[in-house]
mmCIF file of C-alpha atoms in Angstrom:
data_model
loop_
_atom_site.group_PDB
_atom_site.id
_atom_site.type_symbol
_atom_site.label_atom_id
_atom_site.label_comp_id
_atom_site.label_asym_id
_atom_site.label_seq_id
_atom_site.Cartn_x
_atom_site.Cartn_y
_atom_site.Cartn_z
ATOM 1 C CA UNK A 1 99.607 103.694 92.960
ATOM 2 C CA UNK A 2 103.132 103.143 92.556
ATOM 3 C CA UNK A 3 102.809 101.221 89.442
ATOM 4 C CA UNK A 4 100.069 103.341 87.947
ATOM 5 C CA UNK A 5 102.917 106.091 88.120
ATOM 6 C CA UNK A 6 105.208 104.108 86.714
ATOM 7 C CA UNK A 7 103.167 103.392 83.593
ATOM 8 C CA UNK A 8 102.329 106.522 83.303
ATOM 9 C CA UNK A 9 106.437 107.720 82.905
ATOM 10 C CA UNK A 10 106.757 104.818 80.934
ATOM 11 C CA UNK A 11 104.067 105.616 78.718
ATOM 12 C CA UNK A 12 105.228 109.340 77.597
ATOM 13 C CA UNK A 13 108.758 108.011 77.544
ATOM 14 C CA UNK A 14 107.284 105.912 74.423
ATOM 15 C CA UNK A 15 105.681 108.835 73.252
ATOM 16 C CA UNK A 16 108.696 110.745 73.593
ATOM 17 C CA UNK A 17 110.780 108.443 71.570
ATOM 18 C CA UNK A 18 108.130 107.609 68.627
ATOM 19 C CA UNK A 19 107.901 111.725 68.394
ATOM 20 C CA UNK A 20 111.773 111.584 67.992
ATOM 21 C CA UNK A 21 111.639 108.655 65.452
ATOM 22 C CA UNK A 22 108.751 110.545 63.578
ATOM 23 C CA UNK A 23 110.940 113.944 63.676
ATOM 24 C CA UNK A 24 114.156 112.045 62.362
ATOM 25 C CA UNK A 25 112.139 110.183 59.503
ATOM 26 C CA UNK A 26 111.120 113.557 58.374
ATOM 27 C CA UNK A 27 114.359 115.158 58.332
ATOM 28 C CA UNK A 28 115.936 112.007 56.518
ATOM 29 C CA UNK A 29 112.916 112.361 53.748
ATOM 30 C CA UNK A 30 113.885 116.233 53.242
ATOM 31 C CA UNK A 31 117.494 115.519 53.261
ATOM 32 C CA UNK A 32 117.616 112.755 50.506
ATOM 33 C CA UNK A 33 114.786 114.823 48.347
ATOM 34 C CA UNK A 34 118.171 116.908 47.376
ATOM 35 C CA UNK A 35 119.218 113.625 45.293
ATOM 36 C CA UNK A 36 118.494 114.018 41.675
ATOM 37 C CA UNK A 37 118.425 115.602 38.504
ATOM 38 C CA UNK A 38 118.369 119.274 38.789
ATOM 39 C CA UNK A 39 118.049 122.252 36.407
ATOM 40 C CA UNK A 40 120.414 125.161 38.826
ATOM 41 C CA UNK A 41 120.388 129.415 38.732
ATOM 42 C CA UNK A 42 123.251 130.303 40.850
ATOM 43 C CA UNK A 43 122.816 133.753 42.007
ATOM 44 C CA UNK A 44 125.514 136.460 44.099
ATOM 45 C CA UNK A 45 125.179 139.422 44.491
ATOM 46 C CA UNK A 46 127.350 141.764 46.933
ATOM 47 C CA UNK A 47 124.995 143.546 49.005
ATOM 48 C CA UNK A 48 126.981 145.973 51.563
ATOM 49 C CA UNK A 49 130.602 147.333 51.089
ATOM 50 C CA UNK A 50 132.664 148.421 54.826
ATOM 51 C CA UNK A 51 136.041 148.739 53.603
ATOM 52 C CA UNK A 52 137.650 151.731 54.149
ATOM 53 C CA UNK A 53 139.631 151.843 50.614
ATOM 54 C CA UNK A 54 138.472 154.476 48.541
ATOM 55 C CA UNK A 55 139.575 152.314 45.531
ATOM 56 C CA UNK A 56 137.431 148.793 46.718
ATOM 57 C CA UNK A 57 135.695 147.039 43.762
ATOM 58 C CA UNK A 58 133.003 144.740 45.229
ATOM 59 C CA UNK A 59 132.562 141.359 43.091
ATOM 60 C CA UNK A 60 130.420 141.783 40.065
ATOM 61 C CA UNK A 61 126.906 140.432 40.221
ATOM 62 C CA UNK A 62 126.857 136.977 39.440
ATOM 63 C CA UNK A 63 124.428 134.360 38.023
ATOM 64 C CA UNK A 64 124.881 131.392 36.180
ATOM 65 C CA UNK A 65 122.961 128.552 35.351
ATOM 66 C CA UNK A 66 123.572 124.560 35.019
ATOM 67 C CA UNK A 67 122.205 120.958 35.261
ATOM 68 C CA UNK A 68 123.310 118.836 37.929
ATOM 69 C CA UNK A 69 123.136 115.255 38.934
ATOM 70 C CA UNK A 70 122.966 114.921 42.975
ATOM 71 C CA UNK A 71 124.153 111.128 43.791
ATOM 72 C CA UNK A 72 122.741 109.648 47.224
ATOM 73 C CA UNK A 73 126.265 107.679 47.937
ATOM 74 C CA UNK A 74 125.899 106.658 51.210
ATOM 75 C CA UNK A 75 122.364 106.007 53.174
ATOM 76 C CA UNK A 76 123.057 104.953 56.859
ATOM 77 C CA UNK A 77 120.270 105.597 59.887
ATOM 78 C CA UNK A 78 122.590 108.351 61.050
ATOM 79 C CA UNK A 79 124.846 109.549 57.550
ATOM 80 C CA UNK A 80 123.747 110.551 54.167
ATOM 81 C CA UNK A 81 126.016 111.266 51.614
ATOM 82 C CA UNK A 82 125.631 113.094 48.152
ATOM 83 C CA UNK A 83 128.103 113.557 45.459
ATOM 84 C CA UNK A 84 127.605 116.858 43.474
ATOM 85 C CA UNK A 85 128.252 116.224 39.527
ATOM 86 C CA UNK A 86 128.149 119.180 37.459
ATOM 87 C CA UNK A 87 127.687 118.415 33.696
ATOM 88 C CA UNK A 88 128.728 120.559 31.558
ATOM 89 C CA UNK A 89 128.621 118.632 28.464
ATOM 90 C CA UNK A 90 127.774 114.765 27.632
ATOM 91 C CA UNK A 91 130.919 113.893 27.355
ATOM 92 C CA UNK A 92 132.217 116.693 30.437
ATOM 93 C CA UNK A 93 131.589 115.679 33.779
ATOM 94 C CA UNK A 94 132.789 118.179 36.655
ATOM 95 C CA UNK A 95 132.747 116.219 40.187
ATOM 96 C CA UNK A 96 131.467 118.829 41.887
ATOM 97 C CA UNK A 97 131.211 119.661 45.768
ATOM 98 C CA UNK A 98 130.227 116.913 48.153
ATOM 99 C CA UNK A 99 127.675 117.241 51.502
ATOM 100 C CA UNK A 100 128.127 114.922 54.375
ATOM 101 C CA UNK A 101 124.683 114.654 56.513
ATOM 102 C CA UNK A 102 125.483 113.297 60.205
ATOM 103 C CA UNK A 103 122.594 113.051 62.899
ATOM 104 C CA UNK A 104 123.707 114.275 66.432
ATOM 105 C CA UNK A 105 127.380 114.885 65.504
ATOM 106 C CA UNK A 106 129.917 116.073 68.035
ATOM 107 C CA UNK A 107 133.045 116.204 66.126
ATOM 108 C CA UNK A 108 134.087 118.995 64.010
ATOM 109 C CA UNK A 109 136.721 120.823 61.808
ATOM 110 C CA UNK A 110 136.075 124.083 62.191
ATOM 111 C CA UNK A 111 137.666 126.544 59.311
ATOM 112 C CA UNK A 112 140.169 129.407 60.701
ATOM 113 C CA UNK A 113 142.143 130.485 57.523
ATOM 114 C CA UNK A 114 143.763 130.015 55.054
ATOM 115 C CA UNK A 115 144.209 126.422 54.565
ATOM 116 C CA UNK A 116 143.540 125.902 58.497
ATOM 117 C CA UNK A 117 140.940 123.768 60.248
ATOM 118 C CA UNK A 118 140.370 123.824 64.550
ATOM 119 C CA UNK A 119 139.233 120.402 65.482
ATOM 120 C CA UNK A 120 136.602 120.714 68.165
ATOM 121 C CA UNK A 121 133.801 119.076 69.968
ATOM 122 C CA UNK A 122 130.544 119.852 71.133
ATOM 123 C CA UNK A 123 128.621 117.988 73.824
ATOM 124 C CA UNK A 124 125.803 115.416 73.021
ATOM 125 C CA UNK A 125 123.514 117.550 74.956
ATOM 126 C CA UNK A 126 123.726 120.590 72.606
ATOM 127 C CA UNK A 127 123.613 118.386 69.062
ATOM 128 C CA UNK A 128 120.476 116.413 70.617
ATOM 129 C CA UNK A 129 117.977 116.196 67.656
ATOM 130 C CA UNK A 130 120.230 118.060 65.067
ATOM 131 C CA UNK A 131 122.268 117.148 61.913
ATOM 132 C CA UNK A 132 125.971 118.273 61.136
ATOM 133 C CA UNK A 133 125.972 119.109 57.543
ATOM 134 C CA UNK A 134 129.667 118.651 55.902
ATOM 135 C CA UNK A 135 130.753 120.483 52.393
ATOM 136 C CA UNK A 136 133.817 118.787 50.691
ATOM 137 C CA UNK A 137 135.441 120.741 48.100
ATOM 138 C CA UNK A 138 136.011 118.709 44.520
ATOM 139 C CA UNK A 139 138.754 116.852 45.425
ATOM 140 C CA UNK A 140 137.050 115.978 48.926
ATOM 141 C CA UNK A 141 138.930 118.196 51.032
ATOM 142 C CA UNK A 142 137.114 119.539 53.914
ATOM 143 C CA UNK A 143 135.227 123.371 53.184
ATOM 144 C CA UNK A 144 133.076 123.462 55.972
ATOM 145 C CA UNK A 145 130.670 122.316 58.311
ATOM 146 C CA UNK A 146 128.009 123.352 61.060
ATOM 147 C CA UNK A 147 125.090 121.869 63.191
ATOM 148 C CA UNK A 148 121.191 122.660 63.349
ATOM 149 C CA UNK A 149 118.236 121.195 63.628
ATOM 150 C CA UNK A 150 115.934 120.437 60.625
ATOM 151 C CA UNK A 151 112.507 122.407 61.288
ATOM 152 C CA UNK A 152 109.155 121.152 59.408
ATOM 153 C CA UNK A 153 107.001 123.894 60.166
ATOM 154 C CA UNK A 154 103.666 126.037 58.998
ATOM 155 C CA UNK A 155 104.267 123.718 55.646
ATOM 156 C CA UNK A 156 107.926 124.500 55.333
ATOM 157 C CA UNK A 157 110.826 122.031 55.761
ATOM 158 C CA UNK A 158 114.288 123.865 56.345
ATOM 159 C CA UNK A 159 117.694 123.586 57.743
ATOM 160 C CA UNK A 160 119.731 126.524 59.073
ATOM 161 C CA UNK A 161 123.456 127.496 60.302
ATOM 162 C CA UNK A 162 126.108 129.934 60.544
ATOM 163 C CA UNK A 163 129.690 129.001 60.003
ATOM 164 C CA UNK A 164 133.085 130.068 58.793
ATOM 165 C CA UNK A 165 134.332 128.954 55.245
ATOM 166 C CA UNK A 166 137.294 129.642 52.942
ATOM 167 C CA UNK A 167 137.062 131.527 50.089
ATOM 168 C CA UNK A 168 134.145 130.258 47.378
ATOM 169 C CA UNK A 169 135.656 128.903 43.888
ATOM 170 C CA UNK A 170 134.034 131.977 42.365
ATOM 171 C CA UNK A 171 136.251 134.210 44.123
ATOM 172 C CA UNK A 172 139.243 132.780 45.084
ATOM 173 C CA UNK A 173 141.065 133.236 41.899
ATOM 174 C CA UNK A 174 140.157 136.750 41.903
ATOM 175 C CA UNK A 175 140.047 138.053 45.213
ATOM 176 C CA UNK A 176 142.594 137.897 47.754
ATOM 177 C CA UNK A 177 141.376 141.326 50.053
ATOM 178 C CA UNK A 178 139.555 139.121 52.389
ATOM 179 C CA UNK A 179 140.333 135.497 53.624
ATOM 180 C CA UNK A 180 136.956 133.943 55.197
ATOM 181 C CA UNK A 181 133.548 133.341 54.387
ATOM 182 C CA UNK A 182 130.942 133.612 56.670
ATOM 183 C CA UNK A 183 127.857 131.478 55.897
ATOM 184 C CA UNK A 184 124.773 131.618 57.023
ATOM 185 C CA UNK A 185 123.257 128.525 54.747
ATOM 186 C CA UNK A 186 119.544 127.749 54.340
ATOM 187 C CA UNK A 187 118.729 124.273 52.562
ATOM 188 C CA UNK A 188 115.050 124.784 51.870
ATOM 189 C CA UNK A 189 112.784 121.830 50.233
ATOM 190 C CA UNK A 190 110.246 122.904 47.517
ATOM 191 C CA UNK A 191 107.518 121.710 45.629
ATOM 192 C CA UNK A 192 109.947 121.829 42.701
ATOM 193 C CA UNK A 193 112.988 120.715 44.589
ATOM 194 C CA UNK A 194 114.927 123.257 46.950
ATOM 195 C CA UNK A 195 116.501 126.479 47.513
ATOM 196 C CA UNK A 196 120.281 126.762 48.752
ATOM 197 C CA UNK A 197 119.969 130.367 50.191
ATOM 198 C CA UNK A 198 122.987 132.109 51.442
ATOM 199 C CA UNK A 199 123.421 135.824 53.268
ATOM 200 C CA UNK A 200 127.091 135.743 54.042
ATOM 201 C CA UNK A 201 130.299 138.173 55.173
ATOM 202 C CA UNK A 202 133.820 138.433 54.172
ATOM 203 C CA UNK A 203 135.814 138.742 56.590
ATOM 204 C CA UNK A 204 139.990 139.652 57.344
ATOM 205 C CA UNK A 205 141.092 137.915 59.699
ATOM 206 C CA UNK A 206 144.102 137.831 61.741
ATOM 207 C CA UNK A 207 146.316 135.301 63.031
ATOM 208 C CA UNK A 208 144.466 135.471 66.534
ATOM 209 C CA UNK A 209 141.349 135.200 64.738
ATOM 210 C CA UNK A 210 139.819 138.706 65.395
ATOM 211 C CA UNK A 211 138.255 139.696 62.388
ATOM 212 C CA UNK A 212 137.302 142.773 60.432
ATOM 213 C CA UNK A 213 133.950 142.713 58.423
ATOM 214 C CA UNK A 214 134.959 143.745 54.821
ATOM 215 C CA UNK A 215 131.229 143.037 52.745
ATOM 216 C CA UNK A 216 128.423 140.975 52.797
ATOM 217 C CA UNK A 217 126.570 139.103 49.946
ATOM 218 C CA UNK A 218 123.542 137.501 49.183
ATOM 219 C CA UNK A 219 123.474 133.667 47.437
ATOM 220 C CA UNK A 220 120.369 132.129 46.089
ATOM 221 C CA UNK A 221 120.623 129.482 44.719
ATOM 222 C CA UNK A 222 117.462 127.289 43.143
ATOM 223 C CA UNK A 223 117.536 123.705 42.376
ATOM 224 C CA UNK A 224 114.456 122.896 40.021
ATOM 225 C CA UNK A 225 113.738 119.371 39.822
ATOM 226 C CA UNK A 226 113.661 117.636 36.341
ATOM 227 C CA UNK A 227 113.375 114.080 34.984
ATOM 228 C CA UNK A 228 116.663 111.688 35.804
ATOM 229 C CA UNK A 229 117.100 111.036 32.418
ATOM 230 C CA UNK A 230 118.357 114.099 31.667
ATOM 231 C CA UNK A 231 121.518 113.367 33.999
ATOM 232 C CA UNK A 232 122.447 109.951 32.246
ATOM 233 C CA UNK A 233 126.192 111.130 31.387
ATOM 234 C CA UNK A 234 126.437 112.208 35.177
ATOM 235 C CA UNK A 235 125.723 108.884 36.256
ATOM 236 C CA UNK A 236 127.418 107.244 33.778
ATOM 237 C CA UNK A 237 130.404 109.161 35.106
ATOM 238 C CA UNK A 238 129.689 108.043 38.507
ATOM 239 C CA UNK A 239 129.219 104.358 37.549
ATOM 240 C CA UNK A 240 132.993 104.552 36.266
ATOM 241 C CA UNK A 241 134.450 106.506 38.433
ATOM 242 C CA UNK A 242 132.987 106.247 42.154
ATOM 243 C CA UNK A 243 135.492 103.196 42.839
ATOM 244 C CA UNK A 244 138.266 106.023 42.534
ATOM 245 C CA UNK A 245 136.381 108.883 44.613
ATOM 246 C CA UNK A 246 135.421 106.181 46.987
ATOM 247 C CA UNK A 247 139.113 105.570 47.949
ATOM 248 C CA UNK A 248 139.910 109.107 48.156
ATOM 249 C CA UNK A 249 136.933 109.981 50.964
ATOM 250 C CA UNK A 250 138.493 106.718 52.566
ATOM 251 C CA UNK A 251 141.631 108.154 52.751
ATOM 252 C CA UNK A 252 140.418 111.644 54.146
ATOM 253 C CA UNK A 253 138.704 109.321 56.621
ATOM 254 C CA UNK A 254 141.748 108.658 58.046
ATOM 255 C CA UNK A 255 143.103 112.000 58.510
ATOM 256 C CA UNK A 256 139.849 113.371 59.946
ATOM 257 C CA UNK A 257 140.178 110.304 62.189
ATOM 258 C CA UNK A 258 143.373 111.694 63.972
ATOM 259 C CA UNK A 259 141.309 114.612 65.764
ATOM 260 C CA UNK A 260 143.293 116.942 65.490
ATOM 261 C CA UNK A 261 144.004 120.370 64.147
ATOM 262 C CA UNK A 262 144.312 120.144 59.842
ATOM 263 C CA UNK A 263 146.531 122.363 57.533
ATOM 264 C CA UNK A 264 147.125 121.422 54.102
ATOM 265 C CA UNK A 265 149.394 122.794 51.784
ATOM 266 C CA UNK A 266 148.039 124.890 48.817
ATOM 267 C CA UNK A 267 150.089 123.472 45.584
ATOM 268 C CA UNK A 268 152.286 120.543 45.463
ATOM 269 C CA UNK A 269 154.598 120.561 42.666
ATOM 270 C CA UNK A 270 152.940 123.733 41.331
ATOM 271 C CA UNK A 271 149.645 121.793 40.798
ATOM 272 C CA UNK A 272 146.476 121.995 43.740
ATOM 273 C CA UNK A 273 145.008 119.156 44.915
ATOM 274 C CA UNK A 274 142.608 118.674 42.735
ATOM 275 C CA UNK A 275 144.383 118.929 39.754
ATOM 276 C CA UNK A 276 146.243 115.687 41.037
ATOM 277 C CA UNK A 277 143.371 113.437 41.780
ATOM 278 C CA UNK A 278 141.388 114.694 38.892
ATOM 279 C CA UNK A 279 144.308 113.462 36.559
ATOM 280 C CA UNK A 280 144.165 109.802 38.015
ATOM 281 C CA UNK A 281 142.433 107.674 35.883
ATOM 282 C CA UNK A 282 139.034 106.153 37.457
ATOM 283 C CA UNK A 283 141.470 102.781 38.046
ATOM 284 C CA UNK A 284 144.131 104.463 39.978
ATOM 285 C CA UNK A 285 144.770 102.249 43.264
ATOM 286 C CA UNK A 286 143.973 103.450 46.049
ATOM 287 C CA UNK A 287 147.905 103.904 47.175
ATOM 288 C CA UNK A 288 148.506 106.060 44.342
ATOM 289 C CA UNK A 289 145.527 108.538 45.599
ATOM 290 C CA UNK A 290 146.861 108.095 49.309
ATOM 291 C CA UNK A 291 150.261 109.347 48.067
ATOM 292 C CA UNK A 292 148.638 112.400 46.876
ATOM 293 C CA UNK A 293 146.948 113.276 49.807
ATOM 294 C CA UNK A 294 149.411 112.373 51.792
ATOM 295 C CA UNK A 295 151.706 115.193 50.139
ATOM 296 C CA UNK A 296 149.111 118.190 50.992
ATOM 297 C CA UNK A 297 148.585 117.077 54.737
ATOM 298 C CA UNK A 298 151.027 119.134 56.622
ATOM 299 C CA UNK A 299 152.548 117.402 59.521
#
């Protein structure tokens, strides 16, 4: 009897873990279906005002469209990453913004304000089964990140998660009445590729972090799936230049490696980030782009 027990826990702990595998194959799958060629309408549109300024302007509707080549960078069992490369032109290349994919991540940097991250941790127990998706901005700098778990449901495969973001490059040239962004992100997969759909707030917050709800705004963005061939100067790009942008997510690596609370300076020199690694040329070493970096992490 004992033994026929036994088998029996042994038996569902098999079909347990080949449910698991099954369920982690099919968020992988839906994950790497964002690589590609993709034809993209970017759409925001401010939805409700709360400010208490009789003079507020909300952001003008928005929507813009573009082609974009999504590079699958790195493919590990437990971390997918894809490189973002606008193109604007065959002979204009925009690296674009960067997502991280990590399965049952516990380690965060959480955004605050500003140019602030709060490095915390979660316990296994509450990441079990999800994936921590990571947005880099251009120059590979962390935006944000969150956790949830990939659901393939009623014929629908989708990822969801709230969490707190700096200003978008849309706005933060042009508004400074509000200081955080936060996302609610869904990354839906399509028949025709997949939807990047956003219902956010803006948000002032204070140096103790309470917050006052200024607007909210709806994102939809849709990622229509078209031959690769179209995205040949993308990948051209990437061919020359991913030894460069390769030692440049090494180097942030290292400082997410620390564990510890991040704060980066805005401008160096009067030039951001970015502006300094996108002037190295794709055979910079990788000291010179350490240097850099090195300059905006505040110690």
């Amino acid at each position: 009897m004992k033994n026929g027990i036994l088998a029996g826990i042994f038996f569902l702990f098999v079909i347990s873990g080949n449910a698991q595998d099954n369920k982690k194959s099919e968020d992988i799958k839906s994950i790497k279906s964002m690589c590609g060629c993709y034809e993209v309408a970017f759409n925001f549109a401010e939805t409700f005002q709360y400010s208490k300024d009789t003079d507020y302007k909300p952001s003008k509707t928005k929507y813009d469209y573009g082609l974009e080549w999504v590079e699958l960078v790195e493919d590990q069992p437990n971390k997918i990453v894809m490189q973002h490369l606008l193109i604007v032109s065959d002979s204009m290349i925009v690296k674009h913004w960067r997502q991280d994919w990590e399965y049952e991540n516990t380690r965060f940097y959480q955004f605050f304000k500003d140019k602030t991250w709060k490095y915390v941790t979660l316990p296994k127990s509450t990441v079990k089964g999800q994936w921590t998706q990571r947005v880099y901005q251009v120059d590979d700098s962390p935006r944000y990140e969150g956790t949830a778990t990939w659901l393939h449901v009623d014929g629908r495969n989708f990822w969801t998660n709230t969490t707190d973001a700096p200003l978008p490059r849309r706005e933060h040239t042009t508004r400074s009445d509000y200081n955080v962004l936060k996302r609610t992100n869904t990354h839906e997969i399509t028949k025709d590729g997949w939807i990047h759909d956003q219902d956010n707030e803006k948000l002032v917050r204070d140096d103790t972090g309470k917050d006052v709800l200024l607007a909210k705004e709806k994102g939809y963005d849709v990622y229509t799936k078209v031959a690769d061939s179209k995205c040949k100067a993308a990948q051209k790009y990437w061919s020359e230049n991913a030894p460069l942008w390769k030692n440049v997510r090494s180097k942030w690596a290292t400082v997410f490696a620390q564990n510890k609370d991040l704060n980066l300076e805005t401008l160096v020199d009067k030039k951001q980030l970015y502006e300094w690694l996108f002037d190295l040329k794709p055979t910079a070493t990788k000291a010179e782009s350490d240097r850099i970096i090195d300059s905006f992490v505040k110690k």
